Amino acid sequence: ITHKKGQQKMLEQLKQILGKVNREIDMSTVTEETRLIDDLGLDSLSIMLFAMEIEAAFGFRFTEPVRFVTVGDVCEYLANRQ
Protein backbone atom coordinates (compact mmCIF):
# COMPACT_ATOMS: atom_id res chain seq x y z
CA ILE A 1 0.00 0.00 0.00
CA THR A 2 2.90 2.36 0.76
CA HIS A 3 4.26 1.80 -2.76
CA LYS A 4 0.90 2.73 -4.28
CA LYS A 5 0.73 5.87 -2.14
CA GLY A 6 4.24 6.84 -3.29
CA GLN A 7 3.25 6.33 -6.92
CA GLN A 8 0.19 8.54 -6.43
CA LYS A 9 2.28 11.29 -4.84
CA MET A 10 4.76 11.09 -7.70
CA LEU A 11 1.93 11.23 -10.24
CA GLU A 12 0.65 14.41 -8.58
CA GLN A 13 4.14 15.95 -8.73
CA LEU A 14 4.44 15.06 -12.41
CA LYS A 15 1.03 16.61 -13.10
CA GLN A 16 2.25 19.86 -11.53
CA ILE A 17 5.35 19.75 -13.72
CA LEU A 18 3.27 19.03 -16.82
CA GLY A 19 1.12 22.03 -15.92
CA LYS A 20 4.21 24.25 -15.97
CA VAL A 21 5.26 22.87 -19.35
CA ASN A 22 1.83 23.12 -20.99
CA ARG A 23 -0.94 25.02 -19.22
CA GLU A 24 -3.56 23.72 -21.66
CA ILE A 25 -3.40 20.13 -20.39
CA ASP A 26 -6.51 19.03 -18.47
CA MET A 27 -4.85 17.45 -15.43
CA SER A 28 -8.02 15.62 -14.44
CA THR A 29 -7.50 13.35 -17.46
CA VAL A 30 -3.82 12.55 -16.76
CA THR A 31 -3.15 9.03 -15.46
CA GLU A 32 -0.12 6.73 -15.49
CA GLU A 33 -1.37 5.38 -18.85
CA THR A 34 -1.48 8.85 -20.45
CA ARG A 35 0.95 9.07 -23.38
CA LEU A 36 3.15 12.16 -23.40
CA ILE A 37 3.18 12.70 -27.15
CA ASP A 38 0.05 10.95 -28.46
CA ASP A 39 -2.35 11.99 -25.68
CA LEU A 40 -0.86 15.24 -24.34
CA GLY A 41 0.57 16.48 -27.62
CA LEU A 42 4.00 17.30 -26.21
CA ASP A 43 6.54 18.17 -28.89
CA SER A 44 10.33 17.82 -28.66
CA LEU A 45 10.72 21.22 -26.99
CA SER A 46 8.00 20.42 -24.43
CA ILE A 47 9.63 17.05 -23.71
CA MET A 48 12.96 18.80 -23.13
CA LEU A 49 11.33 21.35 -20.79
CA PHE A 50 9.54 18.50 -18.99
CA ALA A 51 12.89 16.72 -18.49
CA MET A 52 14.51 19.90 -17.18
CA GLU A 53 11.65 20.49 -14.73
CA ILE A 54 11.90 16.86 -13.54
CA GLU A 55 15.64 17.32 -12.96
CA ALA A 56 15.01 20.48 -10.93
CA ALA A 57 12.14 18.98 -8.92
CA PHE A 58 13.85 15.68 -8.12
CA GLY A 59 17.42 16.99 -7.80
CA PHE A 60 19.31 14.99 -10.42
CA ARG A 61 20.45 15.17 -14.04
CA PHE A 62 19.59 12.74 -16.81
CA THR A 63 22.99 11.34 -17.84
CA GLU A 64 21.73 9.42 -20.85
CA PRO A 65 18.78 9.71 -23.23
CA VAL A 66 15.63 8.11 -21.83
CA ARG A 67 12.56 7.48 -23.94
CA PHE A 68 9.38 7.94 -21.95
CA VAL A 69 6.12 7.00 -23.65
CA THR A 70 3.67 7.37 -20.77
CA VAL A 71 3.45 9.32 -17.53
CA GLY A 72 3.75 5.92 -15.81
CA ASP A 73 7.13 5.37 -17.51
CA VAL A 74 8.37 8.56 -15.85
CA CYS A 75 6.95 7.47 -12.47
CA GLU A 76 8.66 4.08 -12.76
CA TYR A 77 11.99 5.65 -13.75
CA LEU A 78 11.86 8.05 -10.80
CA ALA A 79 10.80 5.32 -8.37
CA ASN A 80 13.79 3.20 -9.44
CA ARG A 81 16.14 6.14 -8.83
CA GLN A 82 15.14 6.42 -5.16
Coordinates of C-alpha atoms in Angstrom, one line a residue:
I1 CA 0.0 0.0 0.0
T2 CA 2.9 2.4 0.8
H3 CA 4.3 1.8 -2.8
K4 CA 0.9 2.7 -4.3
K5 CA 0.7 5.9 -2.1
G6 CA 4.2 6.8 -3.3
Q7 CA 3.3 6.3 -6.9
Q8 CA 0.2 8.5 -6.4
K9 CA 2.3 11.3 -4.8
M10 CA 4.8 11.1 -7.7
L11 CA 1.9 11.2 -10.2
E12 CA 0.6 14.4 -8.6
Q13 CA 4.1 16.0 -8.7
L14 CA 4.4 15.1 -12.4
K15 CA 1.0 16.6 -13.1
Q16 CA 2.2 19.9 -11.5
I17 CA 5.4 19.8 -13.7
L18 CA 3.3 19.0 -16.8
G19 CA 1.1 22.0 -15.9
K20 CA 4.2 24.2 -16.0
V21 CA 5.3 22.9 -19.4
N22 CA 1.8 23.1 -21.0
R23 CA -0.9 25.0 -19.2
E24 CA -3.6 23.7 -21.7
I25 CA -3.4 20.1 -20.4
D26 CA -6.5 19.0 -18.5
M27 CA -4.9 17.5 -15.4
S28 CA -8.0 15.6 -14.4
T29 CA -7.5 13.4 -17.5
V30 CA -3.8 12.5 -16.8
T31 CA -3.1 9.0 -15.5
E32 CA -0.1 6.7 -15.5
E33 CA -1.4 5.4 -18.9
T34 CA -1.5 8.8 -20.5
R35 CA 1.0 9.1 -23.4
L36 CA 3.2 12.2 -23.4
I37 CA 3.2 12.7 -27.2
D38 CA 0.0 11.0 -28.5
D39 CA -2.4 12.0 -25.7
L40 CA -0.9 15.2 -24.3
G41 CA 0.6 16.5 -27.6
L42 CA 4.0 17.3 -26.2
D43 CA 6.5 18.2 -28.9
S44 CA 10.3 17.8 -28.7
L45 CA 10.7 21.2 -27.0
S46 CA 8.0 20.4 -24.4
I47 CA 9.6 17.0 -23.7
M48 CA 13.0 18.8 -23.1
L49 CA 11.3 21.3 -20.8
F50 CA 9.5 18.5 -19.0
A51 CA 12.9 16.7 -18.5
M52 CA 14.5 19.9 -17.2
E53 CA 11.7 20.5 -14.7
I54 CA 11.9 16.9 -13.5
E55 CA 15.6 17.3 -13.0
A56 CA 15.0 20.5 -10.9
A57 CA 12.1 19.0 -8.9
F58 CA 13.9 15.7 -8.1
G59 CA 17.4 17.0 -7.8
F60 CA 19.3 15.0 -10.4
R61 CA 20.4 15.2 -14.0
F62 CA 19.6 12.7 -16.8
T63 CA 23.0 11.3 -17.8
E64 CA 21.7 9.4 -20.8
P65 CA 18.8 9.7 -23.2
V66 CA 15.6 8.1 -21.8
R67 CA 12.6 7.5 -23.9
F68 CA 9.4 7.9 -21.9
V69 CA 6.1 7.0 -23.7
T70 CA 3.7 7.4 -20.8
V71 CA 3.4 9.3 -17.5
G72 CA 3.8 5.9 -15.8
D73 CA 7.1 5.4 -17.5
V74 CA 8.4 8.6 -15.9
C75 CA 7.0 7.5 -12.5
E76 CA 8.7 4.1 -12.8
Y77 CA 12.0 5.6 -13.8
L78 CA 11.9 8.1 -10.8
A79 CA 10.8 5.3 -8.4
N80 CA 13.8 3.2 -9.4
R81 CA 16.1 6.1 -8.8
Q82 CA 15.1 6.4 -5.2

